[in-house]
XYZ file of C-alpha atoms in Angstrom:
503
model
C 37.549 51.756 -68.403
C 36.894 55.227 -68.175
C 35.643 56.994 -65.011
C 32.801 58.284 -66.854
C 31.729 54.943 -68.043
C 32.152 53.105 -64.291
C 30.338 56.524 -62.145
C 27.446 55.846 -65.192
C 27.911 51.900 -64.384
C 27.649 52.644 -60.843
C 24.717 54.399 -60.908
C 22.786 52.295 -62.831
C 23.419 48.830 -61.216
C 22.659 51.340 -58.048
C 19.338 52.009 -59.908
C 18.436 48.840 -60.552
C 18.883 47.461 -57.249
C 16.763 49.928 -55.737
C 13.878 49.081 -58.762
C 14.534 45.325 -57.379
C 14.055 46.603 -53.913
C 10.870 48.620 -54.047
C 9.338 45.190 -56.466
C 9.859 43.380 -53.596
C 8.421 45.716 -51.247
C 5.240 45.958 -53.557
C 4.515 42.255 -53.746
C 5.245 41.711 -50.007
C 2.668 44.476 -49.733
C 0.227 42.878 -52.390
C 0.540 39.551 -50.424
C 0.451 40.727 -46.837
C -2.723 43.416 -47.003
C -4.843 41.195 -48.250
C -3.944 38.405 -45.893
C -3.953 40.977 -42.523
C -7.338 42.861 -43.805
C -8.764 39.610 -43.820
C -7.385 37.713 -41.493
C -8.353 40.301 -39.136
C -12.221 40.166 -39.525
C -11.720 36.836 -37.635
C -11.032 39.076 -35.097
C -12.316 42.517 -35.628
C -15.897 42.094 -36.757
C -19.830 42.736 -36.135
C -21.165 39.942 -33.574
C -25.253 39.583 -33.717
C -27.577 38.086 -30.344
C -26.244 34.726 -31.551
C -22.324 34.843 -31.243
C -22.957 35.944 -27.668
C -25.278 33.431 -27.167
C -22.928 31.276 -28.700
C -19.938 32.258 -26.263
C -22.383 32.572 -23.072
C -23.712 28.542 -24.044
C -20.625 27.003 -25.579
C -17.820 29.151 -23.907
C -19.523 30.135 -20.648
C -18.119 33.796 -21.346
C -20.172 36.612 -21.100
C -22.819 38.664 -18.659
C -25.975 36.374 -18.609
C -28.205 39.116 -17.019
C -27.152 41.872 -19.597
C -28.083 38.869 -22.698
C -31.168 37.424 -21.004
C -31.936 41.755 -21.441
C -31.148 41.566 -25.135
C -32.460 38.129 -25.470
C -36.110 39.662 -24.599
C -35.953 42.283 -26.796
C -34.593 39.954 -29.543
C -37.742 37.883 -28.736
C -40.226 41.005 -29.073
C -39.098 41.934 -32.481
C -38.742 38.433 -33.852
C -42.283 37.526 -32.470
C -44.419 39.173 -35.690
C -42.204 36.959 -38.061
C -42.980 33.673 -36.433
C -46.551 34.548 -35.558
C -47.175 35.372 -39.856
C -45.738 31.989 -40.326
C -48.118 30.213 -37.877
C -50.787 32.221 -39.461
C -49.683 31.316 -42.940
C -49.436 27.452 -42.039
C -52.638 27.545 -39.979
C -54.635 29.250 -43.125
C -53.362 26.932 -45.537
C -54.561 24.298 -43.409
C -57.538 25.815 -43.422
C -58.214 26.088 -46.953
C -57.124 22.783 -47.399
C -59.496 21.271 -44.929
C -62.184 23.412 -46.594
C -61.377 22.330 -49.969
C -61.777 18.296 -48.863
C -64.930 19.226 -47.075
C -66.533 20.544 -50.549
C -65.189 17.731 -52.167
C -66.838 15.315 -49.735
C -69.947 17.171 -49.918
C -70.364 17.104 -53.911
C -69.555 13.341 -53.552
C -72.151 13.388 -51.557
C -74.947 14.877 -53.428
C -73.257 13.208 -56.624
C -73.975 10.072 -55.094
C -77.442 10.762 -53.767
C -78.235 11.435 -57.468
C -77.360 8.124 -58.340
C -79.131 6.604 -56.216
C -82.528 8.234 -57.214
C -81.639 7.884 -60.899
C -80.942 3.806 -60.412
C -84.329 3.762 -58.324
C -86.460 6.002 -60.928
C -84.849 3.195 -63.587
C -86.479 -0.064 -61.319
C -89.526 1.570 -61.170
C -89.755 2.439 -65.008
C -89.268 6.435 -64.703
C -89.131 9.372 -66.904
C -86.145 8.895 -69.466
C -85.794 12.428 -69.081
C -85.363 12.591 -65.247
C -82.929 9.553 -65.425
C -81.061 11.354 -67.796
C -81.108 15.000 -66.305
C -80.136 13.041 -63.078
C -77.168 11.349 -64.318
C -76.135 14.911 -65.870
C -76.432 16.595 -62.604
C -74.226 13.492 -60.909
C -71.820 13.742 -63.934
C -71.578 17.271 -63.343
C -70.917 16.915 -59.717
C -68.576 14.500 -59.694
C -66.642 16.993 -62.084
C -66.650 19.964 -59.640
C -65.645 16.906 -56.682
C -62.594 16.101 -58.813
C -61.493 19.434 -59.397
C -61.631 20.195 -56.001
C -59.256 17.287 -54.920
C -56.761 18.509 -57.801
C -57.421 22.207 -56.013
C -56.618 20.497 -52.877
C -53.510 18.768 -54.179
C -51.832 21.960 -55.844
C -51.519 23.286 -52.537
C -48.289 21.591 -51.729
C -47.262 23.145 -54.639
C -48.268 26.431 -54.343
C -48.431 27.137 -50.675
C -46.769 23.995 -48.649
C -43.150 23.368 -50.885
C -42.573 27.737 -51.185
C -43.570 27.814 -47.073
C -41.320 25.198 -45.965
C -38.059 26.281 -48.117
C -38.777 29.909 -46.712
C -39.365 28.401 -43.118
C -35.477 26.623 -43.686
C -34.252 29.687 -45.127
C -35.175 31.675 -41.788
C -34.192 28.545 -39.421
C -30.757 29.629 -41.125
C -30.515 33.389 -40.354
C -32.306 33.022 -36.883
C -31.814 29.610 -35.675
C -34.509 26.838 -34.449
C -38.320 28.387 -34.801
C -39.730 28.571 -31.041
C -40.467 25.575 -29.564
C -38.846 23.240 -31.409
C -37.138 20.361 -30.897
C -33.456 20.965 -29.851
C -31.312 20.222 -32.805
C -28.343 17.326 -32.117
C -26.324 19.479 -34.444
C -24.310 22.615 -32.709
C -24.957 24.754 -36.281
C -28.313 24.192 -36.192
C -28.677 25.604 -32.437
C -27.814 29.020 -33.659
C -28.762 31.316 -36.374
C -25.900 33.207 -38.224
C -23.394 35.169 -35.515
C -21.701 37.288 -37.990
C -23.593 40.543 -39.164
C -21.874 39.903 -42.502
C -23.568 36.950 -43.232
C -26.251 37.479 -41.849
C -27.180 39.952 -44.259
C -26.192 37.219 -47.001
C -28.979 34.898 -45.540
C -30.941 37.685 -45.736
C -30.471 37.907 -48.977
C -31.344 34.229 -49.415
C -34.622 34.593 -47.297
C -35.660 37.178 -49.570
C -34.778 35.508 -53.541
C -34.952 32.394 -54.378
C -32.624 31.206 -56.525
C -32.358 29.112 -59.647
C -29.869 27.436 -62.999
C -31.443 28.372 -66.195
C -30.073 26.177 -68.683
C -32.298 27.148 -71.112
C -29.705 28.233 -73.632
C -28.025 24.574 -74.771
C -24.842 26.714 -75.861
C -24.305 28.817 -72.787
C -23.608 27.751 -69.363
C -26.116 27.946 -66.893
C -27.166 31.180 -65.314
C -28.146 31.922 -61.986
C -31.429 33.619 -61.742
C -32.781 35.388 -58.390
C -36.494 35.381 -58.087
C -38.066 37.377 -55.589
C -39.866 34.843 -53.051
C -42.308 37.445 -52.512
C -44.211 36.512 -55.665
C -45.188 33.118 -53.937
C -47.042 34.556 -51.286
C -48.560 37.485 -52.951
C -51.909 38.159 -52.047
C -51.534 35.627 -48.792
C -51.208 36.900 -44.865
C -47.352 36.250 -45.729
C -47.058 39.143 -48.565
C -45.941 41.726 -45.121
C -43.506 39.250 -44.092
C -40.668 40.229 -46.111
C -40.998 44.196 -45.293
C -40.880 43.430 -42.003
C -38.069 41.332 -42.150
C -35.996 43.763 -43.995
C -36.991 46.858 -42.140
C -36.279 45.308 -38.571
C -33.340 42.908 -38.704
C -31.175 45.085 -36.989
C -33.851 44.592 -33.955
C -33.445 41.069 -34.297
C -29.788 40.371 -34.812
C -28.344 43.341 -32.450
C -25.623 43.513 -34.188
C -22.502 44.639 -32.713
C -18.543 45.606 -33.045
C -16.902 42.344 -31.377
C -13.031 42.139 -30.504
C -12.781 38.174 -30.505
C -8.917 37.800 -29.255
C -10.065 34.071 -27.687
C -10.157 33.040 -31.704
C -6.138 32.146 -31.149
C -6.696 30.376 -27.374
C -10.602 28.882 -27.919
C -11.170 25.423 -29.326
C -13.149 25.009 -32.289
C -16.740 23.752 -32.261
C -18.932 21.789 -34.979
C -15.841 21.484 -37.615
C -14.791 25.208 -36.655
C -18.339 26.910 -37.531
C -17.660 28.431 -33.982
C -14.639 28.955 -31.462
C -11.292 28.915 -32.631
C -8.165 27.830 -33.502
C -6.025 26.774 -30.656
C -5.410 23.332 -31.210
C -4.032 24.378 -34.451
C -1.745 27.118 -33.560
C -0.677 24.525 -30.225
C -0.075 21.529 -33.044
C 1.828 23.978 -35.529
C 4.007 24.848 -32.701
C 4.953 21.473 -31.130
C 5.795 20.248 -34.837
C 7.953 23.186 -35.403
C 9.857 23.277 -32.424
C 10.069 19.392 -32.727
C 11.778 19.667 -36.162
C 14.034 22.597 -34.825
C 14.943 19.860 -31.750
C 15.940 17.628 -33.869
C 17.338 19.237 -37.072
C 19.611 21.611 -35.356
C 22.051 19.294 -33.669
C 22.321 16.895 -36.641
C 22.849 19.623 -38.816
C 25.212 21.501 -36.435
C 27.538 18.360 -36.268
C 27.418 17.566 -39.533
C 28.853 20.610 -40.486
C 31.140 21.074 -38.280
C 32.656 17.308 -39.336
C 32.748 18.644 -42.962
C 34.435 21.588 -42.360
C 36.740 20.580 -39.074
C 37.062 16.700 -39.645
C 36.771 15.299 -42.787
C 39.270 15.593 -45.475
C 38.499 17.014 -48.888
C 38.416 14.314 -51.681
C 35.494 12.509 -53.631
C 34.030 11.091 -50.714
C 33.174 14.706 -49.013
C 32.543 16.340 -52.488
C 29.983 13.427 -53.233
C 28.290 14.317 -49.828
C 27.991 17.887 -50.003
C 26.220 17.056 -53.878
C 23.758 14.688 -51.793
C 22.742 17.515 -49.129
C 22.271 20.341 -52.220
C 20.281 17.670 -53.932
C 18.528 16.427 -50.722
C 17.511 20.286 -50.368
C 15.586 19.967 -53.622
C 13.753 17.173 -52.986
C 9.796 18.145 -53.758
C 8.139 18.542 -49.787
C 5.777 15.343 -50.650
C 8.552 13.049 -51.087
C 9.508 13.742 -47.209
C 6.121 13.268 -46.497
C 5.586 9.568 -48.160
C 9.120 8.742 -46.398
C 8.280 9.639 -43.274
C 5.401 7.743 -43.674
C 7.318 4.975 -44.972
C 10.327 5.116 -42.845
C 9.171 6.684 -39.529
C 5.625 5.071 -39.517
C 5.322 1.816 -41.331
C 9.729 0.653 -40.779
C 10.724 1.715 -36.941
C 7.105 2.294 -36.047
C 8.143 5.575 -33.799
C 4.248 5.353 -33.166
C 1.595 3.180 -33.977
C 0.111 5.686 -36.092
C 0.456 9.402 -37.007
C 1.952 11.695 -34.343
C 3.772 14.956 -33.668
C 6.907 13.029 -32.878
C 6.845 11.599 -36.625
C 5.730 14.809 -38.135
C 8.743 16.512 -36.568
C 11.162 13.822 -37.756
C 10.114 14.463 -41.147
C 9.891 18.109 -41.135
C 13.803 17.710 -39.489
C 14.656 15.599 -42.588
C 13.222 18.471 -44.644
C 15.092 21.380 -43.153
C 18.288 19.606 -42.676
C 20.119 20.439 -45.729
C 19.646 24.281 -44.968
C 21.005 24.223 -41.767
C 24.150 21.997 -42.908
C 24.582 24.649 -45.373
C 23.932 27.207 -43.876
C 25.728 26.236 -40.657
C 29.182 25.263 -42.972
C 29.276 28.569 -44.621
C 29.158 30.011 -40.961
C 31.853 27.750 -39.688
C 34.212 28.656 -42.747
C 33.718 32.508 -43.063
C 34.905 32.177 -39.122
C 38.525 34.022 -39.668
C 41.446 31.217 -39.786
C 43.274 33.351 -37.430
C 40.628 32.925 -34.998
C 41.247 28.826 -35.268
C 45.405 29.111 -35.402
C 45.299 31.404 -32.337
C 43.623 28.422 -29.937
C 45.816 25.818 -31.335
C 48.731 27.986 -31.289
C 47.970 28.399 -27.435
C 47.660 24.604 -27.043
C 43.907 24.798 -27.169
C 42.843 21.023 -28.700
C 40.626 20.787 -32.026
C 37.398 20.108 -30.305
C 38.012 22.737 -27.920
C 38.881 25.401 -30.399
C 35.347 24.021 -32.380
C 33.304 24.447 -28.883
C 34.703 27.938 -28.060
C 36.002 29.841 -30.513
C 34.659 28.707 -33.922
C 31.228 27.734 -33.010
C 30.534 31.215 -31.375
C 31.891 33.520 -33.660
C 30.052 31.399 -36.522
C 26.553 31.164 -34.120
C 24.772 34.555 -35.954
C 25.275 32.515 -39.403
C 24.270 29.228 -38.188
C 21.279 31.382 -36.464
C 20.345 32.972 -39.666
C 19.991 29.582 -41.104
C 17.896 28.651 -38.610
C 15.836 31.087 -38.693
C 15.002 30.450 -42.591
C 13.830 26.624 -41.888
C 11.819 27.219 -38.593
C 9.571 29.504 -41.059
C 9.295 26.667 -43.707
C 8.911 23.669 -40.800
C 6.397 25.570 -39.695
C 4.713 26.484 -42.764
C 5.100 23.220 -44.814
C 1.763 21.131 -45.870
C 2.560 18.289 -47.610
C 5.375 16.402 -45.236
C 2.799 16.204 -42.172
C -0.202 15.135 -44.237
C 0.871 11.544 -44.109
C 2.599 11.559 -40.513
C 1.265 14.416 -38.319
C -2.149 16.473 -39.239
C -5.656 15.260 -38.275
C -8.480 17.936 -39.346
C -10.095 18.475 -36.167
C -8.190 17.083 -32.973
C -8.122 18.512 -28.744
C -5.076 20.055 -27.765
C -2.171 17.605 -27.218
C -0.598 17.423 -23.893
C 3.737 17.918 -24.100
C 3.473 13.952 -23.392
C 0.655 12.817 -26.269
C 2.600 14.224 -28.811
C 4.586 10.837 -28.674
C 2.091 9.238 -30.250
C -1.038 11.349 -31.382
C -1.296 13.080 -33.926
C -2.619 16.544 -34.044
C -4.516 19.595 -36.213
C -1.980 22.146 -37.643
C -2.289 25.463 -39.105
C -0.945 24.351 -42.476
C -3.129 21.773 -43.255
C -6.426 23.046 -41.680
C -5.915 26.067 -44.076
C -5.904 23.293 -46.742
C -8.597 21.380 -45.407
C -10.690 24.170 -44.589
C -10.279 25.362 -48.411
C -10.686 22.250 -49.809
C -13.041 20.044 -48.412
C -14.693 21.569 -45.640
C -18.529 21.275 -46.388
C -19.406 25.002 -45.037
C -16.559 26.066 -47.116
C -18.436 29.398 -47.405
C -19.986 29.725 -44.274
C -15.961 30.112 -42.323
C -14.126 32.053 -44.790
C -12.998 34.474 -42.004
C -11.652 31.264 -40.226
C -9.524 30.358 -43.205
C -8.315 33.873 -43.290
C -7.973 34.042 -39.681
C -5.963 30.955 -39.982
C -3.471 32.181 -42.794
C -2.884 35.349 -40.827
C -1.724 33.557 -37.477
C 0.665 31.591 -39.433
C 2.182 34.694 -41.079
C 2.186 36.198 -37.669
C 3.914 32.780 -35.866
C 6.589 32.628 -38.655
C 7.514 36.698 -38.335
C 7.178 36.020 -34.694
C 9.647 33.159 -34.771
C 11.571 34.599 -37.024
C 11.495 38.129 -35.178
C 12.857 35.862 -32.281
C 15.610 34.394 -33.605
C 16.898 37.630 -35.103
C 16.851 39.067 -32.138
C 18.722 36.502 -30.256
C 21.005 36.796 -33.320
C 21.337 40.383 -33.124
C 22.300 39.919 -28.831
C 25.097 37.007 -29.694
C 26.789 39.035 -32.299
C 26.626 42.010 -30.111
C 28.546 39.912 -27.301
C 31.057 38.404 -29.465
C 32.113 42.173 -30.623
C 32.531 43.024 -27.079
């Protein structure tokens, strides 16, 4: 080949790894920002009265004297809101107490009419009178009946649109004054996020509703201004108010919430954090790496040091490259099968048979990995111990295993980032969706909440799905930040043993 054609080569395999390089580096990017700018509004974000009152309540975190101060002002602004509302409901039981009274009252006079017509008829009475009697009754009893029908449209009108707008602002602010405290922790608090708050705003202020009214279109949402309901009524100011002065009456402010990693979570994680999560995701990841590491370790050093090539060792490296393929679910119904329901390591899920199965899962990586280590150790290296009498284990234990520790490290490193971020293996054995933190010695035989799974759960099923977004976010962006921790970790320990085996 000319030297031309292989400078020209050179340069554009040189090229086209650096095009391969910066592709990867824009869709880490794409996937990370979107995950930290998120993720960190579980953190980072604007607090209103409520989250304080929330931490000062549930958490017992926070200066009462300064919130008792902001409390009070709260109070004073919120005060015009709930006193039009008791206006509103006191005037429409006003009107509706009015309304039967004028029914009764025609009733009345309908039915003294009847009675003078039905005399005026036994004593043999003007035809006429009878009959401009009975018109007069008829006529009454006409007005009396359209009054109870007037009476009736008021839950219509004024009663259904008052109570879905009373809900609506039990939502942003929480239970009206002096009610009843709520069993339910959500319902003891309005909204303690300043961005949704302004959503439930939003819902206090529209009403919304399907149209289906086109058969060959899919529904559309339509927002009707509630306003319209109560135009004309004492409740027509309501909405001005409500919109002019809710920063009086939510106080928003700019909250660092670094507890969200160490605080438990409260009502199905509506509040507090994620702790027993990040403690569960731990415990199974470390358990996996407990176990996993020394069976791999071995077995690789038995394949390489030990066992002699032939059909037998060729047939079991296939099994561990194929065993490395196995889909993640397939662990997860044997461990449930195996570790659960056949030697019963607990009576029911648990960390310690989440751990096993997650070990199952990584173990063909670290064989792998762990054998390439062992065999790119220099040969020298092994006939220089046995040359100076060194036996075979003892050559293994201190000379190949340490020069071929960074490679088994770097294979470690790879599985405790999937253990720790794999889903479907601990769904049958492990994850709960809400649990306490485990003590070291219930993770025998409890099971526990992990990050992988709530993130799943939350997504999935959770029936506030939209209400805890940021907690979902929150949740993906401590996982990232475990794994690169982890990982971070383990390089660096890598980094410190190959530095001391150079000398």
């Amino acid at each position: 080949m000319r030297l031309e054609t292989r400078k020209l080569l050179d340069k554009a395999f040189s090229g086209l790894g650096l095009i391969a390089i910066a592709v990867m580096a824009m869709a880490l990017l794409a996937i990370l920002t979107p995950i930290i700018w998120r993720g960190s509004k579980a953190f980072v974000f604007k607090g209103t009265i409520e989250h304080r009152r929330v931490m000062l309540e549930q958490f017992d975190r926070g200066n009462s004297d300064r919130f008792n101060e902001e409390l009070n002002l709260t109070a004073a602004a919120r005060a015009p809101v709930y006193d039009m509302l008791e206006a509103f409901e006191a005037e429409t039981a006003e009107l509706e107490k009015t309304l039967e009274a004028q029914e009764d009252e025609k009733k009345t006079q309908a039915k003294v009419l009847k009675n003078q017509a039905r005399a005026l008829k036994r004593e043999g009475g003007s035809e006429e009178e009878i009959a401009r009697l009975e018109a007069e009754e008829d006529r009454l009893k006409a007005e009396a009946k359209a009054l109870k029908e007037q009476a009736r449209s008021l839950g219509e009108t004024r009663e259904e649109p008052y109570e879905a707008l009373v809900d609506a602002v039990q939502e942003l602010f929480g239970p009206m004054p002096g009610q009843k405290k709520p069993v339910l922790i959500r319902q003891q608090y309005g909204q303690t996020r300043w961005d949704r708050t302004l959503v439930k705003l939003h819902e206090v202020m529209v009403e919304e509703e399907w149209d289906y009214s086109n058969p060959d279109a899919m529904g559309v949402l339509v927002e009707n201004p509630r306003i319209e309901k109560f135009r004309g009524t004492g409740l027509e100011p309501f909405f001005q108010y409500l919109e002019d002065h809710i920063d009086e009456m939510m106080r928003p402010k700019t909250t660092f919430y670094w507890q969200f990693i160490t605080d438990t979570s409260k009502d199905s994680h509506i509040f507090g954090g994620i702790w027993p999560e990040v403690l569960g995701t731990i415990y199974l990841t470390l358990g996996a790496m407990i176990f996993a590491i020394p069976m791999g370790v071995i077995a690789a050093i038995y394949l390489c040091e030990y066992a002699r090539e032939g059909r037998t060792v060729s047939f079991l490296r296939i099994c561990i490259s194929t065993l490395a393929g196995v889909p993640s679910i397939v662990f997860g119904l044997f461990g449930l099968a195996f570790f659960l329901n056949t030697i019963q390591v607990s009576d029911s899920k648990s960390v310690l048979a989440g751990s096993l199965t997650l070990s199952l899962l990584i173990l063909p990586t670290i064989i792998r990995s762990s054998e390439e280590a062992i065999l790119a150790v220099p040969r020298a290296y092994k006939e220089a111990a046995l040359g100076l009498g060194a036996g075979r284990w003892h050559t293994v234990m201190t000379v190949i295993l340490p020069a071929a520790l960074p490679g088994i490290l770097t294979g470690v490193v790879i599985s405790m980032g999937r253990a720790a971020g794999e889903t479907a293996p601990i769904i049958f054995t492990a994850a709960v969706s809400v649990g306490a933190p485990l003590k070291i010695w219930e993770t025998l035989n409890q099971p526990t909440p992990a990050l992988p799974w709530n993130i799943y759960n939350l997504c999935t099923e959770h029936e506030a799905v939209d209400e805890i977004r940021h907690v979902q976010y929150g949740m993906v962006f401590t996982l990232v930040a475990i794994v690169l921790l982890l990982n971070l970790f383990a390089i660096l320990m890598r980094a410190r043993i190959s530095k001391k085996l150079r000398g």
